[in-house]
Short mmCIF file of C-alpha atoms and ligand atoms in Angstrom, two decimals:
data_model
loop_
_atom_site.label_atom_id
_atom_site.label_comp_id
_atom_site.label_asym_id
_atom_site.label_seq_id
_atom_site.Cartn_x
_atom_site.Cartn_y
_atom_site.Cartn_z
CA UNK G 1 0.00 0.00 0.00
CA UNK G 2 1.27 3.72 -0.83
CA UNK G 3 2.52 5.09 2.35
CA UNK G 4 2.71 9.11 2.56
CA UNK G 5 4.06 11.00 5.79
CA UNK G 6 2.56 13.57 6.47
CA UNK G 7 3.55 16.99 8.79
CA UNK G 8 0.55 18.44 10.54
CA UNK G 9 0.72 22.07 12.19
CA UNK G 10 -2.18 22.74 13.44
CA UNK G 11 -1.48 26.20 14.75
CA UNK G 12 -3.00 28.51 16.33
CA UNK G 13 -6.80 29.79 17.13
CA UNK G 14 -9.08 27.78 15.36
CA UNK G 15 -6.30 26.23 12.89
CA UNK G 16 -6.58 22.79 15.32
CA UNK G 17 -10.51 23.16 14.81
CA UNK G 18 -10.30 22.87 11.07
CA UNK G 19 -7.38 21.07 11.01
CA UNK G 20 -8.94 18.15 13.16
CA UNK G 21 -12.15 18.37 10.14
CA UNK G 22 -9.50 18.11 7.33
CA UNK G 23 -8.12 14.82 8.67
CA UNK G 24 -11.49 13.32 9.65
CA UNK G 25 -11.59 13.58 6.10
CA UNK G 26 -8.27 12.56 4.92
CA UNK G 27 -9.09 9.35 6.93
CA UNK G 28 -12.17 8.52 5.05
CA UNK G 29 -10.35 9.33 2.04
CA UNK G 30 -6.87 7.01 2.69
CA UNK G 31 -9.67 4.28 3.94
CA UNK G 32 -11.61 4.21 0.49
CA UNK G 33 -8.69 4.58 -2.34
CA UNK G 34 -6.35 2.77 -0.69
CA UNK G 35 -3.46 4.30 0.36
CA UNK G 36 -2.02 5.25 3.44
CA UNK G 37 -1.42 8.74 5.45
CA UNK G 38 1.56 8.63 8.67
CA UNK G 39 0.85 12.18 9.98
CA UNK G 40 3.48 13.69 12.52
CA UNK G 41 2.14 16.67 14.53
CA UNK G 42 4.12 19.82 15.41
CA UNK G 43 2.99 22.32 18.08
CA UNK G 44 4.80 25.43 15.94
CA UNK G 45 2.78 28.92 16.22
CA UNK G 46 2.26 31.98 18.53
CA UNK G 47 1.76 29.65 22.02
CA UNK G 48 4.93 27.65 21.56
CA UNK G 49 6.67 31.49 20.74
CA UNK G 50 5.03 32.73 23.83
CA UNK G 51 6.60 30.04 25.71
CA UNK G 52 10.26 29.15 24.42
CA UNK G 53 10.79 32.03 21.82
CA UNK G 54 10.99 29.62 19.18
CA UNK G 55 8.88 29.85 16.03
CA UNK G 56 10.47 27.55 12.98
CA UNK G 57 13.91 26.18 14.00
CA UNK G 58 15.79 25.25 11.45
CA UNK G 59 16.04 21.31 13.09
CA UNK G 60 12.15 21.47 12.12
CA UNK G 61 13.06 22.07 8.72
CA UNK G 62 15.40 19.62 8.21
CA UNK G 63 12.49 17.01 9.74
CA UNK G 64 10.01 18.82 7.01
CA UNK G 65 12.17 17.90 4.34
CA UNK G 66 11.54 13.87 5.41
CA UNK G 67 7.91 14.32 4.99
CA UNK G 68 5.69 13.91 2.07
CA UNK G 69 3.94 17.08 2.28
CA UNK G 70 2.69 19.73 5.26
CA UNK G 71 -0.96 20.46 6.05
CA UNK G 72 -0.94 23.86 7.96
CA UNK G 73 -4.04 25.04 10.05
CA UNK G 74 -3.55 28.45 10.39
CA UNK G 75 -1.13 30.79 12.38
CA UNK G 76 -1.33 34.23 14.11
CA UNK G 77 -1.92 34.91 17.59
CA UNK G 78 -3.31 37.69 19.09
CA UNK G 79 -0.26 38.53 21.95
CA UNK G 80 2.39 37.90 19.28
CA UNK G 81 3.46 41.22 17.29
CA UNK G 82 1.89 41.00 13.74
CA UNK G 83 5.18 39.73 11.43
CA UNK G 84 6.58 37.85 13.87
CA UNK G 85 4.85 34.34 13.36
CA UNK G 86 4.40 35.20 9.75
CA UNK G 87 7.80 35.19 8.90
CA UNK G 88 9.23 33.20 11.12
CA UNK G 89 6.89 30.19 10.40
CA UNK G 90 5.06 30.97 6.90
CA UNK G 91 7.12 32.38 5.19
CA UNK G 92 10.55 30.72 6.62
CA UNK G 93 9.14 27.41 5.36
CA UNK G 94 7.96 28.44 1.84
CA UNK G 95 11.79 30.22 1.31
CA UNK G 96 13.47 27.32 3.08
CA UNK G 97 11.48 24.23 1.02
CA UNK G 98 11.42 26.46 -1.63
CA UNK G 99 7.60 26.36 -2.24
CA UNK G 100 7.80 28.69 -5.20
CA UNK G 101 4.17 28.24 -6.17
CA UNK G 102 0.80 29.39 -4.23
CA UNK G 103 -1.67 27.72 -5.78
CA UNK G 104 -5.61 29.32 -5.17
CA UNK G 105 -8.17 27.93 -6.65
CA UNK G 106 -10.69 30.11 -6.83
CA UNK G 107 -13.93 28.48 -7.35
CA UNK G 108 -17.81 29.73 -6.23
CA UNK G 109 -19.69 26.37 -5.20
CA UNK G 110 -23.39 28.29 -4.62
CA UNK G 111 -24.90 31.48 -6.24
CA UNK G 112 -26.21 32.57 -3.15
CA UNK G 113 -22.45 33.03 -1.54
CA UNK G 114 -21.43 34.82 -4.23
CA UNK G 115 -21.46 39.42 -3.23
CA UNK G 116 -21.55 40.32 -6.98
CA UNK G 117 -25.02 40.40 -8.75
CA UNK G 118 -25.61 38.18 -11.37
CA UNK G 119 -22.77 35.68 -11.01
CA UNK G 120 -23.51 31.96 -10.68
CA UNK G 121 -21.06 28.85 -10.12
CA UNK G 122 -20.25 28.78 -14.02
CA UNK G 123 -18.45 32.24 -13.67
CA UNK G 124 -16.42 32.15 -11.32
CA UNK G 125 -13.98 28.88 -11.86
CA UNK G 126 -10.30 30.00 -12.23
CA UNK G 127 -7.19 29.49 -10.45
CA UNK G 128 -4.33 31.58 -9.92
CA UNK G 129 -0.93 30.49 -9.67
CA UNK G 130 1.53 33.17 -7.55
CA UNK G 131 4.83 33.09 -7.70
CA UNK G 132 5.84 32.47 -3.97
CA UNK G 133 9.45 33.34 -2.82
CA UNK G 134 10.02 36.27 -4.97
CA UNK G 135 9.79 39.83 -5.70
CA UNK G 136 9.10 42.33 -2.60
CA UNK G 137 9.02 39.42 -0.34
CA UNK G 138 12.46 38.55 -0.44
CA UNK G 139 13.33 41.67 1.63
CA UNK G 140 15.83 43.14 -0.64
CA UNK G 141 16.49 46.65 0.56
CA UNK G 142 16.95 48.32 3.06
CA UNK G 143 16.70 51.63 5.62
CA UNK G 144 19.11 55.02 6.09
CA UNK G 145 19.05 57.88 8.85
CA UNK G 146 15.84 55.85 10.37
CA UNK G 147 13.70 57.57 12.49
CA UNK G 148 15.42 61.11 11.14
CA UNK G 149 13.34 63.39 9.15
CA UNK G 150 15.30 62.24 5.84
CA UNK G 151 14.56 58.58 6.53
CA UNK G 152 14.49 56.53 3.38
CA UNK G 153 13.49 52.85 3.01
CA UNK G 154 13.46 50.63 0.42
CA UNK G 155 12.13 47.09 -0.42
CA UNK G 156 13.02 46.14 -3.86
CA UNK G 157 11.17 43.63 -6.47
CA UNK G 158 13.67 40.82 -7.22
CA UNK G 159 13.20 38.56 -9.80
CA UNK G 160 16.02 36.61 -11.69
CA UNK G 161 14.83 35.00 -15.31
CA UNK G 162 14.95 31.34 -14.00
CA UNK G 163 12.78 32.45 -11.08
CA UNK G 164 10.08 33.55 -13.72
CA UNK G 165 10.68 31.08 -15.59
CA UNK G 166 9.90 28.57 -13.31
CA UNK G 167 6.62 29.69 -12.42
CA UNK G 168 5.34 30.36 -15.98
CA UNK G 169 6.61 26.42 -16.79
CA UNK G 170 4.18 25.72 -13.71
CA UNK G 171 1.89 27.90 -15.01
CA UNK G 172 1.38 26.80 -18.58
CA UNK G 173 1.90 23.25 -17.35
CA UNK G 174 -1.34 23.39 -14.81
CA UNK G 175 -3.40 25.37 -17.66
CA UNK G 176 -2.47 22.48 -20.22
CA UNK G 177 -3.67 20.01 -17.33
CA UNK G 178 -7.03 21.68 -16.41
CA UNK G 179 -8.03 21.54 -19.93
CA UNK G 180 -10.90 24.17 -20.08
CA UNK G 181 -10.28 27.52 -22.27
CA UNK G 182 -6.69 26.88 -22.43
CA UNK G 183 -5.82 30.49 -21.47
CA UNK G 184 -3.05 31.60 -19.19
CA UNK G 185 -3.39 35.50 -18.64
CA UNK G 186 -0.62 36.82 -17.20
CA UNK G 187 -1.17 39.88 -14.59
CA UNK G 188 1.11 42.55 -13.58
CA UNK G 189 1.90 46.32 -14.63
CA UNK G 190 4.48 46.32 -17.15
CA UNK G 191 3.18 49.98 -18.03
CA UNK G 192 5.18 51.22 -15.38
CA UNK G 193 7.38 48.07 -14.11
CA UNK G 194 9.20 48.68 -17.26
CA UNK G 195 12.22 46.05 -15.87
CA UNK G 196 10.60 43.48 -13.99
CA UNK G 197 7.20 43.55 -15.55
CA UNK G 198 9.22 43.22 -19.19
CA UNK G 199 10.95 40.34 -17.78
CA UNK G 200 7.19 38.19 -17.47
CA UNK G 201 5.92 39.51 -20.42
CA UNK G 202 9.06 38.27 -22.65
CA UNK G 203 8.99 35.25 -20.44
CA UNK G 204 5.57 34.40 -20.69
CA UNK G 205 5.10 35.40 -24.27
CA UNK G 206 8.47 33.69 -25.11
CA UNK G 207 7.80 30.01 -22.92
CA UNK G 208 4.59 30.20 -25.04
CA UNK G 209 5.79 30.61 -28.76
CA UNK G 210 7.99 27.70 -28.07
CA UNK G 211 6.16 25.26 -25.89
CA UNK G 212 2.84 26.22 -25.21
CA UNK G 213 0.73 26.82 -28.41
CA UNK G 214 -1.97 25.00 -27.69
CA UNK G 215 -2.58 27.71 -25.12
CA UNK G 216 -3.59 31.20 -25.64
CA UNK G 217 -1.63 33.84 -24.01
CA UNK G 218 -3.64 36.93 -22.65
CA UNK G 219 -2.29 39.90 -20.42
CA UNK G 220 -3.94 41.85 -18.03
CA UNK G 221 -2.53 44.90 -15.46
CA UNK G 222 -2.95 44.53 -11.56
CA UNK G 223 -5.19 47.47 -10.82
CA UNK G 224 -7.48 46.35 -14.12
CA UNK G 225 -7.58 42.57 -13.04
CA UNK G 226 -8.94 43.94 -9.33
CA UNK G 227 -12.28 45.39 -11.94
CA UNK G 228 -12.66 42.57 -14.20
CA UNK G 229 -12.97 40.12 -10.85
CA UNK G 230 -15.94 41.95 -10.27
CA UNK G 231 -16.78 42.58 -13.33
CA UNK G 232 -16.00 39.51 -15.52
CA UNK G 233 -15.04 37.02 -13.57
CA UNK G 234 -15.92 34.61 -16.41
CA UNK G 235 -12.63 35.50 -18.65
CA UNK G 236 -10.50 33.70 -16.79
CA UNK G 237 -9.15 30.41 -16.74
CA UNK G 238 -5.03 30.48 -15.23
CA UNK G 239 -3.76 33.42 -13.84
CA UNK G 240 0.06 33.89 -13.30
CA UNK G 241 1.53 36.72 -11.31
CA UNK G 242 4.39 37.76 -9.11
CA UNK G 243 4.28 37.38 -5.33
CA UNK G 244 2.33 40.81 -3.73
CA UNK G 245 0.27 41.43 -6.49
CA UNK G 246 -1.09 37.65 -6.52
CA UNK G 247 -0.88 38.25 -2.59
CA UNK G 248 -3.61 41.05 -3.55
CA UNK G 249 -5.54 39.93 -5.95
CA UNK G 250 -6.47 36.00 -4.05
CA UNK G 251 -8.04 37.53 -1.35
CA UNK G 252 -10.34 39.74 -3.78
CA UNK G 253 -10.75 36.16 -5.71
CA UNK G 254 -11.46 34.48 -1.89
CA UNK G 255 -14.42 37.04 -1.04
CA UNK G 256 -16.30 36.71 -5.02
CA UNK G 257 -16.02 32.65 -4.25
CA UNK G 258 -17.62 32.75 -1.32
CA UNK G 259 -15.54 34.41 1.86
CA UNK G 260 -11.97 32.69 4.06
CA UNK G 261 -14.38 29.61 4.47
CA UNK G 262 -13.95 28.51 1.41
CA UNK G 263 -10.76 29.43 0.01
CA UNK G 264 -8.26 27.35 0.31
CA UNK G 265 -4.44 26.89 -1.17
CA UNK G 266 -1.06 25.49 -1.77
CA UNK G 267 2.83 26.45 -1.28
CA UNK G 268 4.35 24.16 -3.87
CA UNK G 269 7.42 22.53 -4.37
CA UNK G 270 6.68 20.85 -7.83
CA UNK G 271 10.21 18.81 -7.23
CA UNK G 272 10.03 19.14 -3.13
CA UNK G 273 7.48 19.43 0.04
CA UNK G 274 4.54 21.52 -0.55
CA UNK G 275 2.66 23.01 2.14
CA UNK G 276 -1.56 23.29 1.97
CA UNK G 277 -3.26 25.46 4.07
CA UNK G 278 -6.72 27.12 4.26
CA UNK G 279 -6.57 30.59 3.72
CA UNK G 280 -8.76 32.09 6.76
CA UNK G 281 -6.41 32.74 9.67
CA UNK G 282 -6.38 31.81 12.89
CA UNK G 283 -9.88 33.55 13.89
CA UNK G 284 -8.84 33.35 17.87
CA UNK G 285 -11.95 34.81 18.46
CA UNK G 286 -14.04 31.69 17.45
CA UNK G 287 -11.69 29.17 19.10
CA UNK G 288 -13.18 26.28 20.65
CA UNK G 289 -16.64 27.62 19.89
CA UNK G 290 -17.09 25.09 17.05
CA UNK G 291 -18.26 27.48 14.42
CA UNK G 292 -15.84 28.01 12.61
CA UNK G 293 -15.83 26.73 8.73
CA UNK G 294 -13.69 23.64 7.67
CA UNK G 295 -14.55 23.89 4.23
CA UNK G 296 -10.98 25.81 3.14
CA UNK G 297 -9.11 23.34 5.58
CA UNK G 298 -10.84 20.21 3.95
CA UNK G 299 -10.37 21.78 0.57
CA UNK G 300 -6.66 22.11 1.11
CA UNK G 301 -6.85 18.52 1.88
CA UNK G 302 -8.24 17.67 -1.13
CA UNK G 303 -5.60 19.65 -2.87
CA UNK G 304 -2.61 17.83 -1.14
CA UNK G 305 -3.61 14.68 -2.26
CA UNK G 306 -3.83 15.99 -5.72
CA UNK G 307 -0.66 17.13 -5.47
CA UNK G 308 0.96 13.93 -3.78
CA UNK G 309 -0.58 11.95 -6.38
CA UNK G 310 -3.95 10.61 -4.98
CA UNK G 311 -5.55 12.00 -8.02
CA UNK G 312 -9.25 9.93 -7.60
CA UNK G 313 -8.95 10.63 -3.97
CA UNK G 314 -8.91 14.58 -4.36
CA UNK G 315 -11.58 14.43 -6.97
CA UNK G 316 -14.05 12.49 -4.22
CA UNK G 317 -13.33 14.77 -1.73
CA UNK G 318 -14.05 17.50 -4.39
CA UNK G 319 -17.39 16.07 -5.07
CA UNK G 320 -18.41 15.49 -1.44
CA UNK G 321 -17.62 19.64 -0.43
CA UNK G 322 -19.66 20.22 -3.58
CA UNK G 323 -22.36 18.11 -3.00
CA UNK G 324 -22.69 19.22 0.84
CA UNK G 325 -22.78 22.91 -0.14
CA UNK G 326 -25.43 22.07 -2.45
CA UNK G 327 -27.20 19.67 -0.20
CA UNK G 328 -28.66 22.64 1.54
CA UNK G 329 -28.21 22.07 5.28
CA UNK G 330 -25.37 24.19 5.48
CA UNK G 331 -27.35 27.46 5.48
CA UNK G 332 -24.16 30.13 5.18
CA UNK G 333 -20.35 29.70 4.49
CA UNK G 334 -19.63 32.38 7.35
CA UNK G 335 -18.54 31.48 10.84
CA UNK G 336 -21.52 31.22 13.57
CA UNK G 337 -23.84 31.02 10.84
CA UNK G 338 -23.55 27.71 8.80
CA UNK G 339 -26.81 26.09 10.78
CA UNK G 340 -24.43 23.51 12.25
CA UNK G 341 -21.10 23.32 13.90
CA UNK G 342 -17.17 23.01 12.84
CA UNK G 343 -17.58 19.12 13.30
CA UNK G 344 -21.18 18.52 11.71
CA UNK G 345 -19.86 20.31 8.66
CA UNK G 346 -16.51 17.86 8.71
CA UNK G 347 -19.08 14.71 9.55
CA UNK G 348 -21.74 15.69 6.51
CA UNK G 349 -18.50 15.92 4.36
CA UNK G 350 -16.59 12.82 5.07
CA UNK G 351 -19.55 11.08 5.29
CA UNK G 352 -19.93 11.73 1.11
CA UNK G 353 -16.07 11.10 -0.06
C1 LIG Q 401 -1.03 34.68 2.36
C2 LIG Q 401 -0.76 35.54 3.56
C3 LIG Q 401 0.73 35.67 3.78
C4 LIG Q 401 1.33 36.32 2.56
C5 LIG Q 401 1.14 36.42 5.05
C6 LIG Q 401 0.48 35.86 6.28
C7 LIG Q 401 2.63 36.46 5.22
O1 LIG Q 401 -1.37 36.78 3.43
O2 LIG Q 401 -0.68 33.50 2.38
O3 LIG Q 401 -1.62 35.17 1.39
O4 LIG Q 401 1.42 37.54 2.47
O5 LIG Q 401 1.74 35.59 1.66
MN1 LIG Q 402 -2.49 37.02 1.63
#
């Protein structure tokens, strides 16, 4: 039988809550297609900090790198200074395993979760892949005469052509796999990022006139992308983008899908040890209340199976979150007012895979 370890964090505030829903249904799941999941928890996030100062040690790592992939519930605590967990957990595993991709899926399951008029399931079905460890985010830069009236600061956008490259390959690769309008639009603002928005367009346009042209190329800029989500949701198909601005634009994609209950996503190591996570936060002020929504958490799930090969497996659990939505018992995707609890959501879904 395929054997797959498994690193759990469940984190902080409600990340255990969901956490615990997402492997109620990764059991069902392993149980039905046959294969097998060894899971090893780790207590990182803002209580162990609290305690021992410690957020990600580099030891952790090294025992992150033996695993299969990393299910993460959520981090962020409210006595911890805002940064602090982010970068020292988050984002110090995605640049240490080198999870260059964040994969969102954005997908609307039920018209009536949807805030723009109009829009139904049908439009709104598109994923965006971010480039993960680049750009702004790899603190390039730096501070003079701080604190002085002449302070200057500066955090620079680095990208290096194999880092693009990379993530368009991923890119035009995933759009190729989905298989529906075979379009990969590529967002940024080359109008005025003449250096590093020229490098993705020439990469992207380039990657496609050699290997790609079976897929159609399209372009978009940031700040006209935020309209058209609104707008016309419906163009899309793959988006690829550079680190903030995807950053940005998936949590404008998270609230037209349905809200943080839903949305859920993947650091990505195509050669390595992703990470999946839902993409709510920690919510510490539902913990242990049981209303929180697992539907991001057991959507992640779904995704890390996908992505560790359990390809049947993912689509069940797919089906089952799509056939609960739709089952109407769960009245609202919103915390404290789904019309059942944290675990009654998990149960009705597992209970379908
Ligand atoms: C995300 C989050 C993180 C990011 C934060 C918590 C560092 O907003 O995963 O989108 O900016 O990437
Ligand atoms: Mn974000």
């Amino acid at each position: 039988m395929k054997t797959y370890n498994i690193g759990v964090i469940g984190g902080d505030g409600t990340g255990p809550e969901v956490t615990r829903e997402a492997i109620k249904v990764l059991d069902v799941a392993q149980h039905k297609f046959g294969f097998k999941l060894n899971y090893t928890n780790y207590d990182f996030g803002g209580e162990r900090y609290l305690k021992t100062g410690e957020t990600l040690p580099d030891s952790a790592i090294e025992e992150f790198r033996k695993q299969h992939s990393l299910f993460l519930g959520a981090i962020g605590h409210p006595d911890v200074k805002p940064g602090i967990l982010e970068c020292g957990i988050l984002l110090k595993a995605r640049f240490a395993l080198d999870q260059y991709i964040n994969l969102r899926p954005v997908k609307l399951y039920r018209t009536e979760d949807c805030p723009l008029k109009g829009k139904e399931p049908k439009d709104i079905d598109f994923v965006v892949v971010r480039e993960n460890t680049g750009g702004i985010y790899t603190g390039v830069g730096g501070v003079v005469q701080k604190g002085t009236p002449m302070e200057i600061a500066t955090q620079v956008m680095v990208y290096g052509r194999p880092v693009v490259e990379r993530c368009v390959k991923f890119a035009y690769d995933y759009t190729r796999r989905r298989n529906k309008k075979k379009m990969l639009t590529l967002v940024h603002k080359c109008n005025v990022l003449t250096h590093a928005g020229d490098l993705w367009v020439r990469t992207h346009k380039e990657l496609g006139d050699r290997d790609y042209t079976d897929i159609k190329q399209d372009y978009n800029h940031v700040d006209a992308c935020t309209m058209w989500f609104v707008k016309q949701p419906e163009w899309y198909d793959v988006i690829v983008t550079e680190n903030l601005f995807g950053d940005i634009i998936t949590d404008l994609a998270a609230i037209i899908q349905g809200g943080l209950g839903v949305a859920a996503g993947g650091n990505i190591n195509p050669e390595g040890v992703s990470m999946f996570e839902p993409m709510g936060g920690s919510a510490p002020k539902y913990t242990g209340q049981n209303v929180i929504n697992p539907i991001a958490a057991i959507a992640a799930a779904g995704m890390m199976l996908d992505t560790i090969g359990e390809t049947q497996a993912a689509l069940a659990i797919d089906k089952a979150v799509t056939g609960s939505l739709n089952g109407g018992k769960i009245k609202s995707l919103a915390a404290g007012k789904m019309g059942m609890g944290t675990t009654q959501v998990g149960d009705l879904i597992a209970a379908t895979v």
